[in-house]
Tab-separated table of N, CA and C in Angstrom:
chain	number	residue	atom	x	y	z
A	1	MET	N	82.427	76.367	78.486
A	1	MET	CA	82.202	76.552	79.897
A	1	MET	C	81.939	75.173	80.500
A	2	PRO	N	82.822	74.702	81.415
A	2	PRO	CA	82.633	73.386	82.002
A	2	PRO	C	81.425	73.358	82.939
A	3	CYS	N	80.573	72.332	82.798
A	3	CYS	CA	79.396	72.209	83.647
A	3	CYS	C	79.359	70.836	84.303
A	4	TRP	N	78.981	70.823	85.562
A	4	TRP	CA	78.784	69.591	86.305
A	4	TRP	C	77.374	69.632	86.856
A	5	GLY	N	76.520	68.742	86.368
A	5	GLY	CA	75.121	68.785	86.789
A	5	GLY	C	74.490	70.071	86.313
A	6	LYS	N	73.879	70.800	87.223
A	6	LYS	CA	73.236	72.076	86.873
A	6	LYS	C	74.154	73.258	87.095
A	7	GLU	N	75.329	73.017	87.681
A	7	GLU	CA	76.236	74.112	88.023
A	7	GLU	C	77.303	74.282	86.953
A	8	CYS	N	77.460	75.484	86.461
A	8	CYS	CA	78.483	75.779	85.470
A	8	CYS	C	79.540	76.696	86.078
A	9	ILE	N	80.767	76.480	85.706
A	9	ILE	CA	81.846	77.351	86.139
A	9	ILE	C	82.117	78.338	85.017
A	10	VAL	N	81.995	79.612	85.325
A	10	VAL	CA	82.245	80.658	84.337
A	10	VAL	C	83.570	81.318	84.684
A	11	ILE	N	84.490	81.274	83.739
A	11	ILE	CA	85.793	81.900	83.959
A	11	ILE	C	86.056	82.846	82.790
A	12	ASP	N	85.382	83.972	82.805
A	12	ASP	CA	85.584	85.005	81.798
A	12	ASP	C	86.533	86.033	82.389
A	13	LYS	N	87.315	86.662	81.533
A	13	LYS	CA	88.314	87.613	82.018
A	13	LYS	C	88.333	88.870	81.166
A	14	ILE	N	88.554	89.978	81.843
A	14	ILE	CA	88.783	91.262	81.186
A	14	ILE	C	90.218	91.656	81.511
A	15	TYR	N	90.972	92.026	80.486
A	15	TYR	CA	92.352	92.475	80.678
A	15	TYR	C	92.457	93.947	80.302
A	16	VAL	N	93.086	94.710	81.178
A	16	VAL	CA	93.434	96.097	80.862
A	16	VAL	C	94.943	96.160	81.078
A	17	ASN	N	95.694	96.141	79.990
A	17	ASN	CA	97.153	95.992	80.049
A	17	ASN	C	97.896	97.232	79.578
A	18	GLY	N	99.100	97.379	80.106
A	18	GLY	CA	100.006	98.415	79.629
A	18	GLY	C	99.632	99.831	80.038
A	19	MET	N	98.858	99.969	81.107
A	19	MET	CA	98.557	101.320	81.585
A	19	MET	C	99.849	101.925	82.127
A	20	GLU	N	100.068	103.187	81.872
A	20	GLU	CA	101.303	103.836	82.323
A	20	GLU	C	100.968	105.140	83.036
A	21	PHE	N	101.567	105.301	84.231
A	21	PHE	CA	101.311	106.474	85.061
A	21	PHE	C	102.617	106.959	85.673
A	22	TYR	N	102.590	108.181	86.144
A	22	TYR	CA	103.750	108.753	86.831
A	22	TYR	C	103.388	108.907	88.300
A	23	GLY	N	104.204	108.297	89.176
A	23	GLY	CA	103.909	108.344	90.597
A	23	GLY	C	105.155	108.553	91.432
A	24	TYR	N	104.969	108.641	92.726
A	24	TYR	CA	106.045	108.977	93.668
A	24	TYR	C	106.188	107.914	94.757
A	25	HIS	N	106.209	106.661	94.356
A	25	HIS	CA	106.247	105.548	95.292
A	25	HIS	C	107.662	104.997	95.401
A	26	GLY	N	108.081	104.692	96.620
A	26	GLY	CA	109.389	104.084	96.824
A	26	GLY	C	109.884	104.325	98.234
A	27	VAL	N	110.885	103.555	98.617
A	27	VAL	CA	111.437	103.685	99.967
A	27	VAL	C	112.540	104.732	100.042
A	28	PHE	N	113.090	105.128	98.907
A	28	PHE	CA	114.161	106.130	98.893
A	28	PHE	C	113.573	107.534	98.754
A	29	PRO	N	114.116	108.511	99.481
A	29	PRO	CA	113.588	109.884	99.399
A	29	PRO	C	113.577	110.433	97.969
A	30	GLU	N	114.564	110.046	97.165
A	30	GLU	CA	114.617	110.534	95.779
A	30	GLU	C	113.399	110.071	94.982
A	31	GLU	N	112.935	108.860	95.259
A	31	GLU	CA	111.763	108.338	94.549
A	31	GLU	C	110.518	109.149	94.888
A	32	ASN	N	110.406	109.547	96.137
A	32	ASN	CA	109.255	110.334	96.570
A	32	ASN	C	109.328	111.771	96.071
A	33	LYS	N	110.536	112.247	95.808
A	33	LYS	CA	110.720	113.621	95.345
A	33	LYS	C	110.662	113.717	93.819
A	34	LEU	N	111.389	112.842	93.134
A	34	LEU	CA	111.481	112.910	91.675
A	34	LEU	C	110.363	112.153	90.964
A	35	GLY	N	109.922	111.062	91.566
A	35	GLY	CA	108.901	110.234	90.933
A	35	GLY	C	109.460	109.412	89.789
A	36	GLN	N	108.600	108.582	89.215
A	36	GLN	CA	108.990	107.753	88.077
A	36	GLN	C	107.752	107.134	87.438
A	37	ARG	N	107.977	106.494	86.296
A	37	ARG	CA	106.896	105.809	85.583
A	37	ARG	C	106.571	104.481	86.276
A	38	PHE	N	105.310	104.118	86.227
A	38	PHE	CA	104.843	102.810	86.670
A	38	PHE	C	103.926	102.267	85.592
A	39	ARG	N	104.037	100.968	85.329
A	39	ARG	CA	103.140	100.305	84.377
A	39	ARG	C	102.263	99.323	85.138
A	40	LEU	N	101.027	99.200	84.698
A	40	LEU	CA	100.079	98.302	85.358
A	40	LEU	C	99.360	97.429	84.357
A	41	ASP	N	99.142	96.195	84.763
A	41	ASP	CA	98.270	95.267	84.051
A	41	ASP	C	97.230	94.797	85.061
A	42	VAL	N	95.975	94.764	84.639
A	42	VAL	CA	94.898	94.325	85.514
A	42	VAL	C	94.090	93.255	84.791
A	43	MET	N	93.764	92.190	85.512
A	43	MET	CA	92.890	91.142	84.990
A	43	MET	C	91.723	91.007	85.952
A	44	LEU	N	90.510	91.056	85.416
A	44	LEU	CA	89.293	90.946	86.215
A	44	LEU	C	88.526	89.703	85.792
A	45	GLU	N	88.156	88.876	86.752
A	45	GLU	CA	87.312	87.716	86.462
A	45	GLU	C	85.865	88.130	86.688
A	46	VAL	N	85.104	88.071	85.609
A	46	VAL	CA	83.712	88.527	85.605
A	46	VAL	C	82.903	87.568	84.743
A	47	ASP	N	81.699	87.260	85.148
A	47	ASP	CA	80.803	86.482	84.291
A	47	ASP	C	80.299	87.423	83.198
A	48	LEU	N	80.782	87.217	81.991
A	48	LEU	CA	80.444	88.103	80.871
A	48	LEU	C	79.327	87.554	79.985
A	49	SER	N	78.677	86.488	80.429
A	49	SER	CA	77.667	85.858	79.578
A	49	SER	C	76.490	86.800	79.293
A	50	LYS	N	76.009	87.534	80.293
A	50	LYS	CA	74.887	88.461	80.051
A	50	LYS	C	75.309	89.602	79.131
A	51	ALA	N	76.514	90.113	79.318
A	51	ALA	CA	76.997	91.186	78.438
A	51	ALA	C	77.091	90.687	77.003
A	52	GLY	N	77.583	89.463	76.847
A	52	GLY	CA	77.694	88.898	75.505
A	52	GLY	C	76.354	88.663	74.847
A	53	LYS	N	75.358	88.300	75.636
A	53	LYS	CA	74.031	88.031	75.074
A	53	LYS	C	73.240	89.305	74.807
A	54	THR	N	73.419	90.317	75.662
A	54	THR	CA	72.576	91.517	75.569
A	54	THR	C	73.248	92.714	74.905
A	55	ASP	N	74.584	92.697	74.805
A	55	ASP	CA	75.324	93.841	74.272
A	55	ASP	C	75.092	95.085	75.135
A	56	ASP	N	74.989	94.864	76.466
A	56	ASP	CA	74.645	95.928	77.414
A	56	ASP	C	75.809	96.141	78.376
A	57	LEU	N	76.310	97.375	78.431
A	57	LEU	CA	77.456	97.727	79.270
A	57	LEU	C	77.208	97.498	80.759
A	58	THR	N	75.962	97.515	81.195
A	58	THR	CA	75.680	97.329	82.618
A	58	THR	C	76.012	95.920	83.105
A	59	PHE	N	76.238	94.985	82.208
A	59	PHE	CA	76.564	93.611	82.585
A	59	PHE	C	78.047	93.291	82.456
A	60	THR	N	78.855	94.342	82.381
A	60	THR	CA	80.298	94.153	82.305
A	60	THR	C	80.974	95.280	83.089
A	61	VAL	N	82.265	95.434	82.907
A	61	VAL	CA	83.034	96.463	83.594
A	61	VAL	C	83.562	97.438	82.547
A	62	ASN	N	83.341	98.712	82.782
A	62	ASN	CA	83.794	99.748	81.856
A	62	ASN	C	85.311	99.927	82.014
A	63	TYR	N	86.053	99.704	80.944
A	63	TYR	CA	87.521	99.782	80.988
A	63	TYR	C	87.998	101.176	81.398
A	64	ALA	N	87.271	102.191	80.987
A	64	ALA	CA	87.660	103.568	81.340
A	64	ALA	C	87.594	103.778	82.846
A	65	ASP	N	86.636	103.160	83.511
A	65	ASP	CA	86.534	103.265	84.972
A	65	ASP	C	87.703	102.548	85.652
A	66	VAL	N	88.109	101.411	85.116
A	66	VAL	CA	89.270	100.683	85.651
A	66	VAL	C	90.513	101.567	85.533
A	67	TYR	N	90.699	102.155	84.366
A	67	TYR	CA	91.842	103.043	84.135
A	67	TYR	C	91.839	104.202	85.132
A	68	GLN	N	90.684	104.823	85.331
A	68	GLN	CA	90.590	105.984	86.218
A	68	GLN	C	90.938	105.612	87.658
A	69	ILE	N	90.470	104.477	88.136
A	69	ILE	CA	90.790	104.030	89.496
A	69	ILE	C	92.289	103.828	89.640
A	70	CYS	N	92.895	103.155	88.680
A	70	CYS	CA	94.344	102.918	88.716
A	70	CYS	C	95.112	104.236	88.675
A	71	GLN	N	94.704	105.123	87.803
A	71	GLN	CA	95.373	106.417	87.660
A	71	GLN	C	95.317	107.217	88.960
A	72	GLU	N	94.156	107.277	89.576
A	72	GLU	CA	94.015	108.039	90.816
A	72	GLU	C	94.921	107.488	91.914
A	73	ILE	N	94.990	106.183	92.044
A	73	ILE	CA	95.808	105.592	93.109
A	73	ILE	C	97.289	105.803	92.839
A	74	VAL	N	97.725	105.594	91.609
A	74	VAL	CA	99.157	105.733	91.301
A	74	VAL	C	99.591	107.191	91.310
A	75	GLU	N	98.781	108.081	90.761
A	75	GLU	CA	99.221	109.465	90.592
A	75	GLU	C	98.881	110.384	91.756
A	76	GLN	N	97.891	110.056	92.571
A	76	GLN	CA	97.471	110.997	93.612
A	76	GLN	C	97.843	110.567	95.024
A	77	LYS	N	98.403	109.387	95.180
A	77	LYS	CA	98.794	108.911	96.509
A	77	LYS	C	100.278	108.585	96.498
A	78	VAL	N	100.849	108.453	97.678
A	78	VAL	CA	102.277	108.123	97.800
A	78	VAL	C	102.423	106.969	98.782
A	79	TYR	N	103.073	105.906	98.320
A	79	TYR	CA	103.331	104.739	99.153
A	79	TYR	C	104.800	104.361	99.054
A	80	LYS	N	105.301	103.690	100.063
A	80	LYS	CA	106.684	103.199	100.023
A	80	LYS	C	106.803	101.978	99.130
A	81	LEU	N	105.809	101.104	99.190
A	81	LEU	CA	105.905	99.816	98.500
A	81	LEU	C	104.920	99.702	97.342
A	82	VAL	N	105.386	99.107	96.249
A	82	VAL	CA	104.474	98.844	95.139
A	82	VAL	C	103.456	97.778	95.539
A	83	GLU	N	103.781	96.979	96.543
A	83	GLU	CA	102.816	96.015	97.070
A	83	GLU	C	101.582	96.737	97.606
A	84	LYS	N	101.790	97.870	98.254
A	84	LYS	CA	100.672	98.676	98.771
A	84	LYS	C	99.874	99.286	97.625
A	85	VAL	N	100.556	99.727	96.594
A	85	VAL	CA	99.872	100.273	95.414
A	85	VAL	C	98.948	99.210	94.827
A	86	ALA	N	99.475	98.012	94.644
A	86	ALA	CA	98.689	96.914	94.073
A	86	ALA	C	97.503	96.558	94.963
A	87	GLU	N	97.731	96.506	96.274
A	87	GLU	CA	96.655	96.165	97.211
A	87	GLU	C	95.540	97.198	97.167
A	88	GLU	N	95.894	98.474	97.131
A	88	GLU	CA	94.884	99.535	97.068
A	88	GLU	C	94.068	99.442	95.782
A	89	ILE	N	94.736	99.158	94.679
A	89	ILE	CA	94.034	99.033	93.399
A	89	ILE	C	93.088	97.842	93.439
A	90	ALA	N	93.568	96.698	93.889
A	90	ALA	CA	92.728	95.492	93.932
A	90	ALA	C	91.490	95.713	94.804
A	91	GLN	N	91.695	96.272	95.985
A	91	GLN	CA	90.568	96.496	96.893
A	91	GLN	C	89.579	97.510	96.305
A	92	SER	N	90.090	98.533	95.660
A	92	SER	CA	89.211	99.545	95.046
A	92	SER	C	88.389	98.954	93.906
A	93	LEU	N	89.009	98.113	93.098
A	93	LEU	CA	88.288	97.485	91.988
A	93	LEU	C	87.204	96.546	92.500
A	94	LEU	N	87.533	95.760	93.514
A	94	LEU	CA	86.533	94.851	94.083
A	94	LEU	C	85.376	95.625	94.727
A	95	GLN	N	85.693	96.751	95.343
A	95	GLN	CA	84.662	97.564	95.988
A	95	GLN	C	83.762	98.245	94.958
A	96	LYS	N	84.352	98.752	93.894
A	96	LYS	CA	83.604	99.511	92.883
A	96	LYS	C	82.733	98.615	91.994
A	97	PHE	N	83.250	97.450	91.649
A	97	PHE	CA	82.566	96.601	90.673
A	97	PHE	C	82.085	95.310	91.327
A	98	SER	N	80.810	95.259	91.637
A	98	SER	CA	80.254	94.072	92.304
A	98	SER	C	80.275	92.842	91.398
A	99	LEU	N	80.370	93.026	90.102
A	99	LEU	CA	80.418	91.885	89.175
A	99	LEU	C	81.764	91.150	89.203
A	100	VAL	N	82.813	91.815	89.688
A	100	VAL	CA	84.156	91.228	89.693
A	100	VAL	C	84.255	90.194	90.808
A	101	LYS	N	84.587	88.965	90.419
A	101	LYS	CA	84.743	87.886	91.396
A	101	LYS	C	86.165	87.857	91.960
A	102	GLN	N	87.110	88.171	91.103
A	102	GLN	CA	88.524	88.131	91.490
A	102	GLN	C	89.290	89.059	90.560
A	103	CYS	N	90.365	89.647	91.068
A	103	CYS	CA	91.184	90.494	90.203
A	103	CYS	C	92.665	90.246	90.485
A	104	THR	N	93.440	90.406	89.443
A	104	THR	CA	94.888	90.306	89.537
A	104	THR	C	95.460	91.639	89.091
A	105	VAL	N	96.359	92.174	89.904
A	105	VAL	CA	96.982	93.467	89.616
A	105	VAL	C	98.486	93.262	89.565
A	106	LYS	N	99.086	93.682	88.466
A	106	LYS	CA	100.538	93.622	88.314
A	106	LYS	C	101.061	95.048	88.214
A	107	VAL	N	101.969	95.408	89.118
A	107	VAL	CA	102.590	96.731	89.115
A	107	VAL	C	104.045	96.548	88.701
A	108	ILE	N	104.432	97.238	87.648
A	108	ILE	CA	105.779	97.133	87.090
A	108	ILE	C	106.492	98.455	87.322
A	109	LYS	N	107.686	98.343	87.886
A	109	LYS	CA	108.504	99.529	88.161
A	109	LYS	C	109.714	99.459	87.222
A	110	PRO	N	109.658	100.203	86.105
A	110	PRO	CA	110.782	100.181	85.159
A	110	PRO	C	112.022	100.856	85.749
A	111	ASP	N	113.171	100.370	85.384
A	111	ASP	CA	114.445	100.984	85.784
A	111	ASP	C	114.496	101.309	87.277
A	112	PRO	N	114.361	100.316	88.141
A	112	PRO	CA	114.362	100.595	89.583
A	112	PRO	C	115.728	101.098	90.054
A	113	PRO	N	115.737	101.967	91.065
A	113	PRO	CA	116.998	102.548	91.545
A	113	PRO	C	117.738	101.602	92.503
A	114	ILE	N	118.117	100.435	91.980
A	114	ILE	CA	118.878	99.467	92.774
A	114	ILE	C	120.125	99.083	91.999
A	115	PRO	N	121.194	98.723	92.687
A	115	PRO	CA	122.447	98.386	91.992
A	115	PRO	C	122.258	97.234	91.011
A	116	GLY	N	122.912	97.341	89.883
A	116	GLY	CA	122.821	96.318	88.849
A	116	GLY	C	122.029	96.825	87.665
A	117	HIS	N	121.861	95.958	86.708
A	117	HIS	CA	121.132	96.323	85.488
A	117	HIS	C	119.827	95.550	85.448
A	118	TYR	N	118.727	96.249	85.630
A	118	TYR	CA	117.394	95.662	85.619
A	118	TYR	C	116.545	96.419	84.625
A	119	GLN	N	115.806	95.699	83.845
A	119	GLN	CA	114.838	96.363	82.973
A	119	GLN	C	113.664	96.843	83.818
A	120	SER	N	113.238	95.980	84.745
A	120	SER	CA	112.127	96.345	85.619
A	120	SER	C	112.028	95.333	86.752
A	121	VAL	N	111.279	95.714	87.763
A	121	VAL	CA	110.843	94.782	88.793
A	121	VAL	C	109.321	94.877	88.818
A	122	ALA	N	108.688	93.808	89.274
A	122	ALA	CA	107.230	93.806	89.283
A	122	ALA	C	106.717	92.932	90.418
A	123	ILE	N	105.542	93.271	90.865
A	123	ILE	CA	104.833	92.406	91.793
A	123	ILE	C	103.444	92.179	91.207
A	124	GLU	N	102.877	91.037	91.558
A	124	GLU	CA	101.542	90.697	91.087
A	124	GLU	C	100.772	90.092	92.249
A	125	ILE	N	99.575	90.591	92.480
A	125	ILE	CA	98.727	90.051	93.532
A	125	ILE	C	97.380	89.662	92.946
A	126	THR	N	96.726	88.715	93.568
A	126	THR	CA	95.371	88.316	93.193
A	126	THR	C	94.506	88.379	94.425
A	127	ARG	N	93.374	89.062	94.312
A	127	ARG	CA	92.434	89.192	95.420
A	127	ARG	C	91.046	88.853	94.906
A	128	GLY	N	90.238	88.284	95.784
A	128	GLY	CA	88.877	87.932	95.395
A	128	GLY	C	87.905	88.116	96.532
A	129	ARG	N	86.684	87.833	96.235
A	129	ARG	CA	85.624	87.950	97.232
A	129	ARG	C	85.608	86.688	98.095
A	130	THR	N	85.242	86.872	99.370
A	130	THR	CA	85.147	85.709	100.258
A	130	THR	C	83.764	85.099	100.186
C-alpha cells in the first residue's frame, strides 16, 4: 500500500465475475419479447484492511448481495440499452454498500442480433462517489 506522509492510498478490489442472467433488454421488439442471456462482471473498490485484520463480514461486501442486486436489475426490469442496465447496477451498488468507493460494471451481450458474426458485445462503466 503506497503511503505519502501519514496518508495511505488503499486500492483493494472485489471481483464478482461471470454472472449470467436472462433478461429482455434491447432496442428490437424481438429482444424484448424473446429475451436473451447477459453476462456481468463487477469490480468494487473497497478498503479491505479491516476485513482482513478482523475476519468480520461487516467490513467487506457480501458477494451474494452483489449477485442479488445484479440479478434483480437484469431479470426484473426491461431497458433498451445495456448502458442503462450497467448504470442502474452501478448506482444500486454504490447506494447499498457505503464501503464501496468506486465500482466498474461490465455488461456482456452474447450473440447480439446484428448483422455479421460477433461472439459478443460489451460495455463497461466505472462510477464512484463524489
